[in-house]
Amino acid sequence: MDFLGAVALSLTICLTCLILLSTWKQMQGRSKMPPGPTPLPLIGNLLQVDTSNMLKSLMKLSEKYGPVYTIQLGTRRVVVLCGYRAIKEALVDQGDEFGGRGEQATFDWLFQGYGVAFSNGERAKQLRRFSITTLRNFGVGKRSIEERILDEAQYLLGALQDTKGLPFDPTYILSRTVSNIISSVVFGDRFDYEDKEFHSLLYMMLESFRFTSTSWGQLYEMFAGVMNYLPGPQHKAFKMLVGLEKYIEKKVKANEETLDPNSPRDFIDCFLIKMHQEKHNLSSEFFMKNIILTVLNVFFAGTETVSTTMRYGFLVLLKHPEIEEKVHEEIDRVIGRNRSPNIEDRSRMPYTDAVIHEFQRFCNVIPMGLSHRMTKETQFWGYTIPQGTEVFPLLGSALKDPECFERPEAFDPGHFLDEKGQFKKNEAFLPFSIGKRFCFGDMLARMELFLFITSILQHFRFESPIDRQDLDISPKLVGFATLPRDYKICLIPR
Ligand code: D3G
């Protein structure tokens, strides 16, 4: 056999082995798992999904395979939970078993299992408890954070005045304001709106968030192993994440040099103090890598989710001025024009509260939630799910569950109002997920949404520079996040 023949033969053998190995891995323990489409070797069920809208594809597959099914996404075998009931019975009723964290390939590239959001086991437990306590100590859920939000709202109103009623893209004005709240908790201070470094942090967050929501980003979710070695936009996203990590590392170092253990200034100080207290504990989770990456989790999640929801919400209001009008009416009646809103107003403003809930439901900011993982082999709905299997709770499928919402595809604040116009809860409202790993920034997010939105609408009304008919409120990207289309808005003082 000549040399080329030998090469061809070895390649064929290698490929055959790879295919056999992949098929064997895909089949392992599958018989008792939830049903699902038959995977092909190497690519799994790639051909059955549309990476430009994974939520839609996965919901469509559940019409055939039911609310609990198995899918092979490239190298990952995933159990999909579709609809409120499946999500609740898994994440709440069997919370311990479903409480592990799965992958988010882009973010995992940097996080590698460290930091509060993408970790597992004892690490996740310790970091989560610490983060919740520390946020609370810095006023989250209390009067002091309310005051911080209202102060920031004044800066926001100033920036909005400066637009002089001319059309502008609201993305960065909103993200600066929202980010300053979590920044003052984690870094001890707000940023000036003109701060160039702040702009670059916001750009890095938005761009990496955007990447995870693109078709390419979703392809990376399936084939991270190979795509790490191929050129493509994933490398730009990595660069953005490294930029964020470097900034936080710098802040942590600066805090270390000026630390007074008796008066912590921010979240970072608290973490450093904890690290000191536990320096003799070999199994402590409070070390440098976990500080940096936990701060990055909190900073990122605390910026991008709320600002995307507000940006999407304002586009919806441009499309539906009759809804905006009713919010104005309620603000004028309950708060008036002469004082700032406060959090107690919310319970007296059922319509506004319903509109904000409907923003969150309709915007569906994290449509497939964060991936979970089975902590042990578990029986669920008559199936056996092996330990380590990933689970996608399709939060978007609960938010658009036709059993729970009358017109799931429409924007309708009536979803959260009873016949008397009072606020009506809905158990399928799960934008923050549920169970052991639900979002612990929920209170902060809800406070920000209420106070920022009412502050803006107390002082301004919205106008669209283009014809309302031409505004498209369907999403631009649906992947890890849902992102609205680009638009411009005019804010007219009222
Ligand atoms: C993104 C990057 C790093 N850490 C957290 C996130 C993130 C975005 C949205 C959520 O987490 C869900 N709370």
XYZ file of C-alpha atoms and ligand atoms in Angstrom:
507
model
C 0.000 0.000 0.000
C 1.354 3.422 -0.921
C 1.592 6.259 1.543
C -1.643 7.982 0.460
C -3.525 4.718 0.701
C -2.264 4.246 4.269
C -3.327 7.757 5.227
C -6.772 7.240 3.710
C -7.181 3.929 5.514
C -6.165 5.367 8.909
C -8.495 8.327 8.440
C -11.371 6.004 7.602
C -10.644 3.896 10.685
C -10.476 6.993 12.891
C -13.753 8.360 11.530
C -15.487 5.020 11.944
C -14.294 4.767 15.541
C -15.480 8.339 16.197
C -18.901 7.582 14.752
C -19.183 4.343 16.743
C -18.080 6.085 19.935
C -20.517 8.948 19.383
C -23.388 6.538 18.659
C -22.528 4.467 21.740
C -22.459 7.575 23.956
C -25.773 8.776 22.529
C -27.440 5.404 23.157
C -26.168 4.916 26.708
C -29.056 4.673 29.171
C -31.369 6.212 26.621
C -34.089 3.560 26.679
C -35.610 4.726 29.964
C -35.134 8.421 29.260
C -37.885 10.685 27.921
C -38.568 10.107 24.201
C -37.188 12.343 21.492
C -36.002 12.558 17.903
C -33.395 9.999 16.841
C -29.953 11.592 16.794
C -27.410 11.197 14.017
C -23.834 10.334 14.945
C -21.601 13.365 15.661
C -24.206 16.046 14.905
C -27.050 14.698 17.067
C -30.348 16.437 16.290
C -28.793 19.456 14.590
C -31.004 18.942 11.537
C -34.202 19.096 13.604
C -33.530 22.535 15.100
C -33.205 26.072 13.822
C -30.287 27.748 15.586
C -31.743 31.181 14.801
C -34.643 30.426 17.153
C -33.942 27.522 19.471
C -36.890 28.314 21.738
C -39.318 28.009 18.848
C -37.726 24.789 17.544
C -37.679 23.187 20.977
C -41.301 24.164 21.637
C -42.303 22.781 18.255
C -40.634 19.440 19.003
C -42.605 19.187 22.234
C -45.814 19.090 20.158
C -44.616 15.733 18.894
C -42.715 14.315 21.881
C -44.587 15.872 24.797
C -43.667 18.387 27.523
C -40.667 16.317 28.681
C -38.377 14.986 25.973
C -34.761 14.254 25.182
C -32.708 15.917 22.469
C -29.089 15.589 21.410
C -27.654 19.051 20.798
C -24.315 18.263 19.198
C -22.328 16.645 21.975
C -24.848 17.489 24.698
C -27.760 15.264 25.670
C -30.475 17.482 27.068
C -33.857 16.888 28.658
C -36.223 19.680 27.629
C -39.017 20.864 29.944
C -41.836 22.601 28.131
C -44.792 24.394 29.725
C -45.401 25.582 33.264
C -46.370 22.234 34.784
C -43.280 20.305 33.666
C -40.947 23.115 34.783
C -42.590 23.471 38.174
C -42.795 19.750 38.910
C -39.105 19.361 38.076
C -37.466 22.516 39.454
C -39.656 22.873 42.556
C -41.157 19.476 43.436
C -37.834 17.698 42.778
C -35.688 20.751 43.372
C -32.629 18.969 44.774
C -32.369 16.507 41.921
C -32.820 19.188 39.255
C -30.717 21.795 41.096
C -27.356 21.371 39.357
C -26.032 23.803 36.762
C -25.589 22.827 33.117
C -23.495 24.476 30.440
C -23.593 27.849 28.784
C -20.773 27.234 26.381
C -19.803 30.844 25.636
C -19.756 31.949 29.265
C -18.217 28.650 30.393
C -15.282 29.374 28.114
C -14.321 32.018 30.681
C -16.013 30.796 33.854
C -14.886 27.145 33.808
C -17.221 26.255 36.667
C -16.205 29.187 38.918
C -18.410 32.065 40.107
C -21.918 31.880 41.528
C -23.965 31.491 38.339
C -22.196 28.722 36.453
C -20.944 26.558 39.320
C -22.205 23.411 40.987
C -22.292 21.645 44.340
C -20.813 23.154 47.482
C -19.255 26.011 45.509
C -22.577 27.158 44.100
C -24.215 26.824 47.512
C -21.582 28.847 49.378
C -21.325 31.573 46.748
C -25.076 31.876 46.416
C -25.621 32.211 50.155
C -22.819 34.772 50.408
C -24.113 36.772 47.425
C -27.682 36.917 48.713
C -26.601 38.003 52.213
C -24.203 40.604 50.859
C -26.693 42.106 48.428
C -29.118 42.403 51.324
C -26.459 44.029 53.512
C -26.001 46.637 50.818
C -29.662 47.450 50.923
C -31.114 45.294 48.177
C -34.792 44.799 48.926
C -34.729 47.694 51.404
C -35.199 51.440 51.583
C -31.537 52.244 50.939
C -31.495 50.652 47.481
C -34.767 52.365 46.684
C -33.089 55.692 47.412
C -30.103 54.722 45.267
C -32.438 53.890 42.372
C -34.328 57.169 42.762
C -31.069 59.161 42.804
C -29.995 57.402 39.643
C -33.379 58.135 38.088
C -32.570 61.853 38.435
C -29.390 61.398 36.379
C -31.399 59.439 33.846
C -34.051 62.160 33.598
C -31.265 64.702 33.039
C -29.794 62.616 30.217
C -33.246 62.262 28.694
C -33.839 66.043 28.885
C -30.605 66.484 26.961
C -32.011 64.528 24.001
C -34.283 67.579 23.423
C -37.085 65.522 21.952
C -34.873 64.334 19.084
C -34.818 60.671 18.007
C -32.192 58.469 19.689
C -31.367 54.818 20.228
C -32.161 54.181 23.925
C -29.806 51.202 24.365
C -26.902 52.859 26.148
C -28.834 55.523 28.046
C -30.831 52.726 29.650
C -27.934 50.348 30.251
C -25.810 53.053 31.908
C -28.612 53.848 34.324
C -29.442 50.236 35.134
C -25.800 49.221 35.431
C -25.061 52.028 37.874
C -27.300 50.423 40.495
C -25.488 47.104 40.549
C -22.170 48.940 40.088
C -22.736 50.901 43.264
C -23.303 47.623 45.111
C -20.376 45.656 43.694
C -17.854 48.484 43.146
C -19.099 50.906 45.811
C -19.861 53.739 43.409
C -21.738 54.709 40.275
C -19.969 55.587 37.034
C -20.188 58.971 35.391
C -22.324 58.671 32.258
C -19.446 60.060 30.177
C -16.847 57.623 31.578
C -15.153 55.956 28.589
C -14.189 52.866 30.560
C -17.841 52.425 31.591
C -18.915 52.662 27.958
C -16.468 49.962 27.026
C -17.712 47.664 29.828
C -21.278 48.138 28.618
C -20.210 47.473 25.060
C -18.440 44.260 26.101
C -21.484 43.026 27.995
C -23.916 43.860 25.218
C -21.744 42.300 22.522
C -21.167 39.027 24.337
C -24.847 38.853 25.305
C -25.718 39.453 21.647
C -23.342 36.735 20.467
C -24.970 34.110 22.711
C -28.297 34.974 21.089
C -27.163 34.622 17.481
C -27.384 31.540 15.332
C -23.617 31.190 15.522
C -23.721 31.474 19.307
C -26.267 28.659 19.466
C -24.160 26.541 17.127
C -21.277 27.114 19.520
C -23.515 25.716 22.295
C -23.527 22.407 20.414
C -19.992 22.196 19.111
C -17.842 24.270 21.459
C -15.094 21.651 21.443
C -14.425 21.937 17.708
C -15.367 25.572 17.272
C -12.726 26.663 19.764
C -10.221 25.755 17.080
C -12.082 27.330 14.169
C -12.202 31.008 13.283
C -15.479 32.864 13.854
C -17.306 35.465 15.947
C -17.001 33.331 19.099
C -13.465 34.681 19.480
C -14.715 38.249 19.606
C -17.152 37.230 22.353
C -14.264 35.635 24.307
C -12.263 38.828 23.946
C -15.187 40.791 25.394
C -15.446 38.420 28.361
C -11.721 38.647 29.021
C -11.988 42.448 28.911
C -14.654 42.327 31.605
C -12.638 39.899 33.697
C -9.540 42.106 33.486
C -11.471 45.156 34.618
C -12.886 43.358 37.648
C -9.505 41.911 38.501
C -8.130 45.456 38.519
C -10.950 46.636 40.805
C -10.408 43.729 43.203
C -6.671 44.500 43.415
C -7.407 48.174 44.091
C -9.854 47.244 46.848
C -7.323 44.872 48.404
C -4.786 47.678 48.737
C -7.162 50.020 50.514
C -9.229 47.494 52.463
C -10.432 48.323 55.960
C -11.815 45.062 57.363
C -13.989 47.037 59.778
C -15.829 49.002 57.141
C -16.513 47.165 53.909
C -17.370 49.588 51.104
C -18.886 47.161 48.639
C -19.522 43.559 47.603
C -15.855 43.110 46.672
C -14.695 44.218 50.139
C -17.083 41.759 51.784
C -15.701 38.974 49.653
C -12.102 39.927 50.500
C -12.946 39.943 54.210
C -14.545 36.517 53.902
C -11.471 35.296 52.035
C -9.300 36.479 54.903
C -11.482 34.822 57.511
C -11.295 31.533 55.679
C -7.636 31.604 54.689
C -6.838 28.541 56.818
C -9.772 26.588 55.476
C -8.384 24.504 52.643
C -11.801 23.744 51.214
C -12.941 27.375 51.273
C -14.655 28.617 48.134
C -13.648 32.206 48.877
C -10.587 32.694 46.731
C -9.534 35.087 43.972
C -11.024 33.316 40.974
C -14.401 33.006 42.658
C -14.374 36.699 43.685
C -13.670 37.926 40.198
C -16.124 35.634 38.473
C -18.912 36.046 41.028
C -18.620 39.825 40.704
C -18.718 39.422 36.934
C -21.876 37.283 37.209
C -23.663 39.797 39.396
C -22.506 42.813 37.397
C -23.406 41.270 34.034
C -26.752 39.748 35.013
C -27.649 42.929 36.921
C -27.030 45.066 33.867
C -28.085 43.254 30.752
C -31.388 41.639 31.788
C -33.124 44.722 33.179
C -31.853 47.057 30.481
C -32.960 44.693 27.706
C -36.404 44.395 29.286
C -36.761 48.182 29.472
C -35.527 48.684 25.917
C -37.958 46.080 24.625
C -40.778 47.450 26.763
C -40.375 50.971 25.396
C -40.583 49.666 21.846
C -43.846 47.941 22.763
C -45.189 51.201 24.217
C -44.283 53.030 21.004
C -46.406 50.497 19.190
C -49.274 50.770 21.715
C -49.750 54.440 22.723
C -53.162 53.574 24.209
C -51.353 51.496 26.852
C -48.814 54.243 27.500
C -51.733 56.656 27.904
C -53.282 54.531 30.659
C -49.973 54.352 32.525
C -49.703 58.164 32.370
C -53.219 58.415 33.728
C -52.432 56.114 36.644
C -49.170 57.897 37.436
C -50.935 61.290 37.451
C -53.714 59.970 39.656
C -51.613 58.087 42.209
C -48.269 59.910 42.268
C -49.023 63.240 40.609
C -46.322 65.433 39.087
C -44.747 66.900 42.190
C -43.091 64.020 43.970
C -40.937 61.055 42.997
C -42.459 57.590 42.756
C -41.685 55.149 45.559
C -42.040 51.436 45.927
C -45.218 51.664 48.002
C -46.928 53.229 45.008
C -46.704 49.932 43.171
C -49.531 48.283 45.101
C -51.737 51.287 44.314
C -50.897 51.096 40.612
C -52.249 47.780 39.354
C -52.297 48.845 35.710
C -48.651 49.930 35.654
C -47.676 46.813 37.591
C -49.525 44.691 35.026
C -47.797 46.482 32.136
C -44.379 45.816 33.694
C -45.224 42.138 34.278
C -46.396 41.959 30.690
C -43.085 43.530 29.551
C -41.248 40.749 31.321
C -43.565 38.051 29.995
C -43.542 39.312 26.441
C -39.826 40.191 26.288
C -38.928 36.773 27.590
C -35.379 37.934 28.185
C -33.805 34.530 29.000
C -36.094 32.273 26.946
C -34.563 28.904 27.792
C -33.460 29.810 31.288
C -30.003 28.816 32.421
C -29.283 25.152 31.796
C -29.742 22.839 34.791
C -28.127 19.471 35.519
C -29.326 16.369 37.376
C -27.490 15.985 40.674
C -28.474 12.288 40.837
C -30.327 9.678 38.815
C -33.987 10.606 39.063
C -37.418 9.250 38.245
C -39.563 11.906 36.597
C -42.920 11.430 34.911
C -42.213 7.695 34.576
C -38.805 8.191 32.985
C -35.325 7.705 34.388
C -32.976 10.666 33.913
C -29.323 9.797 34.602
C -27.156 11.860 36.952
C -25.300 14.609 35.079
C -27.916 14.974 32.317
C -28.538 18.578 31.334
C -32.032 20.029 31.593
C -33.391 23.069 29.739
C -36.363 24.646 31.512
C -37.954 26.564 28.637
C -39.023 29.613 30.642
C -40.434 31.117 27.444
C -42.801 28.175 27.118
C -44.254 28.945 30.572
C -44.436 32.667 29.798
C -46.327 31.803 26.597
C -48.195 28.768 27.953
C -51.681 28.841 26.352
C -53.062 27.029 29.428
C -52.009 29.967 31.601
C -52.287 33.055 29.364
C -55.293 33.856 27.219
C -53.437 35.434 24.289
C -49.863 34.224 24.753
C -48.494 35.816 21.591
C -50.084 39.239 22.093
C -48.934 42.084 24.312
C -51.854 42.441 26.712
C -51.576 43.840 30.266
C -54.972 42.160 30.801
C -52.992 38.971 31.427
C -52.259 40.391 34.879
C -55.560 42.148 35.652
C -58.881 40.838 36.985
C -62.346 42.073 35.930
C -62.156 44.867 38.493
C -58.836 46.115 37.165
C -56.954 44.814 40.196
C -53.566 43.165 39.799
C -53.842 39.420 39.220
C -50.898 37.093 39.818
C -50.158 34.275 37.413
C -48.206 31.241 38.556
C -46.698 30.743 35.090
C -44.929 34.109 35.354
C -41.404 32.690 35.571
C -38.959 35.211 34.083
C -36.667 34.596 37.073
C -37.050 30.818 36.892
C -38.023 28.856 40.037
C -36.569 26.328 42.440
C -33.126 26.117 44.002
C -31.379 28.198 41.331
C -33.929 30.973 40.699
C -32.527 34.447 40.066
C -31.626 36.068 43.388
C -31.617 39.520 41.776
C -35.381 39.330 41.262
C -36.283 41.906 43.934
C -33.697 44.358 42.688
C -34.804 43.896 39.081
C -38.469 44.447 39.914
C -37.711 47.538 41.962
C -35.586 49.025 39.189
C -38.204 48.322 36.551
C -40.971 49.963 38.547
C -39.032 53.015 39.703
C -37.239 53.751 36.422
C -40.270 53.226 34.228
C -42.613 55.318 36.376
C -39.971 58.062 36.745
C -39.578 58.284 32.971
C -43.294 58.223 32.189
C -44.030 60.768 34.890
C -41.937 63.283 32.963
C -42.068 62.220 29.323
C -44.286 60.745 26.698
C -42.964 58.625 23.848
C -43.070 59.388 20.169
C -41.860 57.283 17.289
C -39.917 59.004 14.499
C -41.317 56.422 12.074
C -44.908 55.423 11.407
C -46.282 53.197 14.175
C -47.481 50.683 11.601
C -43.873 50.100 10.582
C -42.613 49.274 14.084
C -41.839 45.593 14.367
C -42.073 44.270 17.930
C -41.052 40.724 17.035
C -37.568 39.902 18.363
C -34.388 40.491 16.387
C -32.538 37.621 18.051
C -33.687 34.658 20.120
C -30.947 32.488 21.581
C -29.608 32.604 25.124
C -31.377 35.966 25.335
C -34.231 37.563 23.424
C -33.245 40.922 21.948
C -35.543 43.525 20.397
C -34.971 45.118 17.000
C -33.060 48.406 16.846
C -35.219 51.502 16.969
C -35.184 55.192 17.733
C -37.458 56.974 20.163
C -38.295 60.622 20.959
C -39.019 61.648 24.523
C -41.312 64.640 24.742
C -41.596 66.438 28.108
C -45.130 66.446 29.461
C -23.999 36.444 31.854
C -22.619 36.431 31.937
C -22.039 36.195 33.158
N -22.798 35.964 34.241
C -24.115 35.983 34.160
C -24.777 36.217 32.963
C -26.209 36.237 32.892
C -26.998 36.853 31.961
C -28.329 36.609 32.340
C -28.294 35.836 33.447
O -27.011 35.605 33.774
C -29.462 35.304 34.199
N -29.616 35.930 35.453
